Short mmCIF file of C-alpha atoms in Angstrom, two decimals:
data_model
loop_
_atom_site.label_atom_id
_atom_site.label_comp_id
_atom_site.label_asym_id
_atom_site.label_seq_id
_atom_site.Cartn_x
_atom_site.Cartn_y
_atom_site.Cartn_z
CA ASP A 1 28.22 -9.96 -4.21
CA GLU A 2 27.56 -13.64 -3.60
CA ARG A 3 26.15 -13.47 -0.07
CA TRP A 4 22.75 -14.51 -1.27
CA THR A 5 22.13 -16.54 -4.37
CA SER A 6 19.15 -18.53 -5.46
CA SER A 7 19.11 -22.16 -4.40
CA SER A 8 17.55 -23.17 -7.72
CA SER A 9 20.11 -21.65 -10.06
CA SER A 10 20.55 -24.91 -11.97
CA SER A 11 18.38 -23.51 -14.79
CA SER A 12 20.71 -21.27 -16.73
CA SER A 13 20.00 -17.74 -17.92
CA LYS A 14 21.57 -15.56 -20.58
CA TRP A 15 22.07 -13.04 -17.79
CA PRO A 16 24.78 -13.85 -15.22
CA THR A 17 23.41 -11.13 -12.93
CA LEU A 18 20.30 -9.01 -12.51
CA HIS A 19 22.47 -5.99 -13.32
CA ASP A 20 23.17 -7.50 -16.76
CA ALA A 21 19.44 -8.04 -17.33
CA ALA A 22 18.71 -4.45 -16.32
CA LEU A 23 21.31 -3.09 -18.72
CA GLU A 24 19.94 -5.17 -21.59
CA VAL A 25 16.41 -3.83 -21.09
CA LEU A 26 17.73 -0.27 -20.82
CA SER A 27 19.71 -0.68 -24.05
CA THR A 28 16.76 -2.16 -25.98
CA PRO A 29 15.18 0.55 -28.15
CA ASN A 30 11.80 -1.01 -28.99
CA ALA A 31 9.02 -0.63 -26.41
CA ARG A 32 7.45 -4.04 -26.99
CA ASP A 33 10.85 -5.74 -26.84
CA LYS A 34 11.59 -3.94 -23.56
CA ALA A 35 8.36 -5.31 -22.10
CA THR A 36 8.95 -8.86 -23.39
CA LEU A 37 12.53 -8.91 -22.06
CA THR A 38 11.29 -7.60 -18.72
CA LYS A 39 8.82 -10.46 -18.38
CA ALA A 40 11.58 -12.98 -19.15
CA ALA A 41 14.03 -11.39 -16.70
CA GLY A 42 11.33 -11.19 -14.04
CA LYS A 43 10.62 -14.90 -14.37
CA ALA A 44 14.35 -15.72 -14.27
CA TRP A 45 14.84 -13.69 -11.08
CA LEU A 46 11.61 -14.21 -9.17
CA GLU A 47 10.51 -17.70 -10.22
CA THR A 48 13.16 -20.00 -11.68
CA GLY A 49 16.32 -18.66 -10.06
CA ALA A 50 18.01 -18.68 -13.46
CA ILE A 51 19.58 -15.32 -12.61
CA PRO A 52 21.64 -16.31 -9.57
CA THR A 53 22.70 -12.96 -8.10
CA ALA A 54 21.93 -9.25 -8.33
CA ARG A 55 25.54 -8.22 -8.98
CA ASP A 56 29.02 -9.71 -9.18
CA SER A 57 32.56 -8.36 -9.28
CA SER A 58 32.15 -7.22 -12.90
CA SER A 59 28.98 -5.18 -12.34
CA ALA A 60 30.57 -1.92 -11.19
CA ALA A 61 32.44 -1.55 -14.49
CA LYS A 62 29.21 -1.99 -16.48
CA LYS A 63 27.81 1.54 -16.35
CA THR A 64 24.14 2.47 -16.39
CA PRO A 65 23.32 4.67 -19.41
CA ARG A 66 22.27 8.27 -18.73
CA ARG A 67 19.22 7.67 -20.93
CA PRO A 68 17.71 4.35 -21.99
CA ALA A 69 17.72 3.44 -25.67
CA ARG A 70 14.53 4.45 -27.48
CA ASP A 71 13.67 4.03 -31.14
CA ASP A 72 11.88 6.74 -33.10
CA ALA A 73 8.45 5.09 -32.95
CA ILE A 74 7.25 7.90 -30.67
CA ARG A 75 7.73 11.54 -31.56
CA ILE A 76 8.76 13.36 -28.38
CA VAL A 77 7.36 16.86 -27.80
CA ALA A 78 7.53 19.32 -24.89
CA SER A 79 5.42 18.34 -21.89
CA ASN A 80 3.30 21.51 -22.28
CA SER A 81 2.63 20.98 -26.00
CA ASN A 82 -0.94 21.36 -27.27
CA GLU A 83 -0.34 18.16 -29.23
CA LEU A 84 -0.62 16.22 -25.96
CA LYS A 85 -4.25 17.18 -25.30
CA LEU A 86 -6.22 13.96 -24.89
CA GLY A 87 -9.82 15.13 -24.88
CA ASN A 88 -12.71 14.00 -22.69
CA GLY A 89 -13.09 10.43 -23.96
CA ARG A 90 -16.30 11.09 -25.89
CA SER A 91 -14.78 10.28 -29.28
CA VAL A 92 -12.93 7.09 -30.16
CA GLU A 93 -9.98 9.27 -31.18
CA SER A 94 -9.84 10.76 -27.69
CA ARG A 95 -10.00 7.30 -26.10
CA ARG A 96 -7.17 6.12 -28.36
CA LYS A 97 -5.07 9.10 -27.25
CA ILE A 98 -5.71 8.34 -23.57
CA LEU A 99 -4.75 4.67 -23.97
CA HIS A 100 -1.68 5.68 -25.96
CA ALA A 101 -0.55 8.15 -23.28
CA LEU A 102 -1.03 5.53 -20.54
CA SER A 103 0.83 2.88 -22.54
CA HIS A 104 3.71 5.30 -23.08
CA ILE A 105 3.95 6.16 -19.37
CA GLU A 106 4.03 2.45 -18.54
CA SER A 107 6.85 1.90 -21.03
CA TRP A 108 8.96 4.63 -19.43
CA ALA A 109 8.13 3.14 -16.04
CA ILE A 110 9.75 -0.14 -17.19
CA ASP A 111 12.99 1.75 -17.77
CA LEU A 112 12.69 3.57 -14.44
CA SER A 113 12.37 0.27 -12.59
CA TRP A 114 15.45 -1.23 -14.24
CA ASP A 115 17.37 2.02 -13.87
CA ILE A 116 16.91 2.04 -10.08
CA ILE A 117 18.12 -1.58 -9.97
CA ALA A 118 21.20 -0.89 -12.10
CA ARG A 119 22.10 2.63 -10.97
CA PHE A 120 21.67 2.08 -7.24
CA GLY A 121 22.30 -1.66 -7.07
CA GLU A 122 25.73 -1.38 -5.48
CA GLU A 123 24.29 0.70 -2.65
CA MET A 124 21.55 -1.90 -2.05
CA LYS A 125 23.52 -5.06 -2.89
CA ASP A 126 22.80 -6.78 0.42
CA GLU A 127 19.03 -6.24 0.20
CA ARG A 128 17.51 -9.05 -1.84
CA GLU A 129 14.04 -7.69 -1.12
CA PHE A 130 14.88 -4.36 -2.78
CA PHE A 131 15.65 -6.14 -6.04
CA ASP A 132 12.58 -8.38 -5.69
CA ASP A 133 10.31 -5.38 -5.20
CA PHE A 134 11.56 -3.39 -8.18
CA VAL A 135 11.67 -6.41 -10.49
CA ARG A 136 8.01 -6.96 -9.58
CA VAL A 137 7.29 -3.31 -10.36
CA ALA A 138 9.07 -3.67 -13.73
CA VAL A 139 7.08 -6.81 -14.57
CA ASP A 140 3.81 -5.05 -13.67
CA GLU A 141 4.70 -2.06 -15.86
CA ALA A 142 5.58 -4.38 -18.75
CA LYS A 143 2.26 -6.17 -18.39
CA HIS A 144 0.41 -2.85 -18.30
CA HIS A 145 2.22 -1.55 -21.37
CA LEU A 146 1.41 -4.67 -23.38
CA LEU A 147 -2.25 -4.82 -22.27
CA LEU A 148 -2.83 -1.12 -22.92
CA SER A 149 -1.15 -1.36 -26.33
CA GLU A 150 -3.29 -4.40 -27.15
CA ARG A 151 -6.45 -2.57 -26.09
CA LEU A 152 -5.39 0.43 -28.19
CA GLU A 153 -5.12 -1.87 -31.22
CA GLU A 154 -8.58 -3.32 -30.49
CA ILE A 155 -10.10 0.15 -30.90
CA GLY A 156 -8.20 0.94 -34.09
CA GLY A 157 -4.95 2.55 -32.95
CA LYS A 158 -1.39 1.46 -32.35
CA TYR A 159 1.52 2.46 -30.15
CA GLY A 160 3.39 5.21 -31.99
CA ASP A 161 0.31 6.90 -33.48
CA TYR A 162 0.60 9.97 -31.27
CA PRO A 163 3.37 12.16 -29.84
CA ALA A 164 4.34 11.97 -26.17
CA HIS A 165 6.68 13.67 -23.71
CA ASP A 166 9.60 12.28 -21.73
CA GLY A 167 9.09 14.24 -18.52
CA LEU A 168 9.50 11.14 -16.36
CA TRP A 169 13.02 10.70 -17.66
CA GLN A 170 13.89 14.34 -17.09
CA SER A 171 13.04 13.73 -13.42
CA ALA A 172 15.13 10.56 -13.47
CA ILE A 173 18.19 12.45 -14.73
CA GLU A 174 17.73 15.06 -12.03
CA THR A 175 17.61 12.39 -9.32
CA SER A 176 20.35 10.15 -10.73
CA ASP A 177 22.80 10.95 -7.94
CA SER A 178 20.59 10.06 -4.97
CA LEU A 179 18.47 7.00 -4.27
CA THR A 180 16.39 8.85 -1.66
CA HIS A 181 15.65 11.62 -4.17
CA ARG A 182 14.79 9.08 -6.87
CA LEU A 183 12.40 7.19 -4.58
CA VAL A 184 10.63 10.36 -3.48
CA VAL A 185 10.24 12.02 -6.87
CA GLU A 186 9.65 9.09 -9.23
CA HIS A 187 8.37 6.25 -7.12
CA CYS A 188 6.23 8.24 -4.68
CA VAL A 189 5.23 11.63 -6.13
CA HIS A 190 4.90 10.70 -9.82
CA GLU A 191 3.41 7.26 -9.15
CA ALA A 192 0.90 8.72 -6.69
CA ARG A 193 -0.11 11.32 -9.27
CA GLY A 194 -1.15 8.39 -11.42
CA LEU A 195 -3.42 7.22 -8.60
CA ASP A 196 -4.97 10.70 -8.34
CA VAL A 197 -6.07 10.84 -11.98
CA MET A 198 -7.03 7.17 -12.42
CA PRO A 199 -10.67 7.28 -11.17
CA ASN A 200 -11.48 10.14 -13.56
CA THR A 201 -9.72 8.34 -16.41
CA ILE A 202 -11.73 5.17 -15.73
CA ASN A 203 -14.93 7.23 -15.79
CA LYS A 204 -14.01 8.76 -19.17
CA PHE A 205 -14.05 5.26 -20.66
CA ARG A 206 -17.05 3.94 -18.71
CA GLU A 207 -19.30 6.95 -19.36
CA ASN A 208 -18.57 6.71 -23.08
CA GLY A 209 -19.34 3.01 -23.45
CA ASP A 210 -15.79 1.60 -23.40
CA GLU A 211 -16.21 -0.81 -20.51
CA ALA A 212 -13.32 -3.05 -21.62
CA SER A 213 -10.80 -0.21 -21.20
CA ALA A 214 -12.43 0.87 -17.92
CA LEU A 215 -12.15 -2.65 -16.49
CA LEU A 216 -8.52 -3.03 -17.60
CA LEU A 217 -7.62 0.12 -15.69
CA GLU A 218 -9.87 -0.62 -12.71
CA ASN A 219 -9.00 -4.28 -12.14
CA VAL A 220 -5.37 -4.52 -13.29
CA VAL A 221 -3.50 -1.24 -13.61
CA TYR A 222 -4.99 0.76 -10.71
CA PRO A 223 -4.55 -1.78 -7.87
CA GLU A 224 -1.02 -2.68 -8.96
CA GLU A 225 0.06 0.96 -9.11
CA ILE A 226 -0.89 1.28 -5.42
CA GLY A 227 1.71 -1.40 -4.71
CA HIS A 228 4.34 0.59 -6.60
CA VAL A 229 3.87 3.67 -4.41
CA LYS A 230 4.05 1.38 -1.38
CA ALA A 231 7.41 0.00 -2.56
CA GLY A 232 8.84 3.48 -3.12
CA LEU A 233 7.84 4.65 0.34
CA LYS A 234 9.03 1.43 1.99
CA TRP A 235 12.58 1.80 0.67
CA PHE A 236 12.67 5.53 1.38
CA ARG A 237 11.88 4.76 5.04
CA PHE A 238 14.47 1.97 5.01
CA LEU A 239 17.21 4.33 3.84
CA LEU A 240 16.37 6.70 6.69
CA GLY A 241 16.53 3.84 9.20
CA ASP A 242 12.83 4.27 9.98
CA ALA A 243 11.24 0.94 10.92
CA SER A 244 7.85 2.45 11.81
CA GLU A 245 4.78 1.45 9.85
CA ARG A 246 3.60 4.95 8.91
CA GLY A 247 6.84 6.91 8.92
CA SER A 248 8.10 9.11 11.73
CA GLU A 249 7.67 12.87 11.78
CA GLU A 250 11.37 13.18 10.92
CA THR A 251 10.85 10.92 7.87
CA VAL A 252 7.89 13.01 6.74
CA LYS A 253 9.92 16.22 7.19
CA THR A 254 12.79 14.83 5.08
CA PHE A 255 10.34 13.67 2.40
CA ARG A 256 8.76 17.12 2.14
CA GLU A 257 12.16 18.81 1.99
CA ILE A 258 13.14 16.58 -0.95
CA VAL A 259 9.86 17.40 -2.74
CA GLU A 260 10.54 21.10 -2.26
CA LYS A 261 14.05 20.78 -3.63
CA LYS A 262 13.80 18.12 -6.37
CA PHE A 263 10.20 17.94 -7.63
CA TYR A 264 9.68 20.54 -10.34
CA GLY A 265 6.11 21.77 -10.39
CA THR A 266 3.30 21.73 -7.89
CA LEU A 267 1.52 18.90 -6.11
CA LYS A 268 -1.95 19.53 -7.45
CA PRO A 269 -5.12 18.48 -5.66
CA PRO A 270 -7.49 16.76 -5.76
CA PHE A 271 -5.55 13.90 -4.22
CA ASN A 272 -6.82 10.33 -4.17
CA ASP A 273 -6.45 10.07 -0.40
CA ASP A 274 -7.96 6.56 -0.20
CA ALA A 275 -5.61 5.00 -2.76
CA ARG A 276 -2.62 6.87 -1.31
CA ALA A 277 -3.53 5.63 2.18
CA LYS A 278 -3.61 2.02 0.91
CA ALA A 279 0.03 2.56 -0.10
CA GLY A 280 0.86 3.92 3.37
CA PHE A 281 1.19 7.38 1.86
CA ASP A 282 -0.84 9.49 4.26
CA LYS A 283 -1.61 13.20 4.04
CA ARG A 284 1.34 14.24 6.21
CA TYR A 285 3.64 13.54 3.27
CA TYR A 286 1.94 15.64 0.64
CA GLU A 287 -0.81 17.93 1.91
CA GLY A 288 0.31 21.52 1.33
CA ALA A 289 3.71 20.39 -0.01
CA ILE A 290 5.21 22.75 -2.58
CA GLY A 291 7.59 21.62 -5.30
CA ASN A 292 10.47 23.57 -6.79
CA LYS A 293 8.92 26.11 -9.15
CA SER A 294 12.18 27.49 -10.50
CA SER A 295 12.90 27.14 -14.20
CA HIS A 296 14.71 23.99 -15.28
CA SER A 297 15.59 21.89 -18.28
CA ARG A 298 12.07 21.00 -19.31
#
């Protein structure tokens, strides 16, 4: 689709389209390389115009992988494994585990951002702003992954030291056939859950003397994650043809129906109502909502 292209596309890029950039990140197995490529692609799309268009006539034939490439640096375990217990932050080992878990989530979030661009790009090909928003989300997640990994190294750990789960990608597979479902489950419910637990996580570092980690989360990660929930909700409303600022009652009803059908688990309070409200995600969407508790692949 060539209906909108960047006016400054004189600087060339190794990626003829944003779809090509997305597929390269998704097929890159190393977490740090994924983040570095994401920063380069973000600059080429958002700043220099070196990537001239989101898609072209060849994009449809270039399929999005069911799962992104991942090397064996992280040992994947079940999401309910005792090996994933992080502790209360009182020991340096516990704080390393918390930083590692956060860094891992941010790395998967890079893939989720590129997956929505590649998988649903044809559906959204006329909406430049959609691509802008999710490239920005990808760049934020890459920055967070690199900063959290760097902080982990400063306190004596490294990415790959601990096991992790891939629950976010299980949800991605289960919402791979519907952009509305993907936006609700991954980019609203899961992202907002991150907002709910963040103040307590910050306190675990602060109360145990790790102010550098607390400030990284408080000043960089936390405020940017609010913007990610906002983007998810914005495009969900767009797909429903809802131009209202808060979302109509019909939009809220549809949202809750999708949660009930496609979100596996429960929406657990306490909710961070203030942070959610900053994203436009008011209580009507989630208060008393019940996910799908039936057994599934995880």
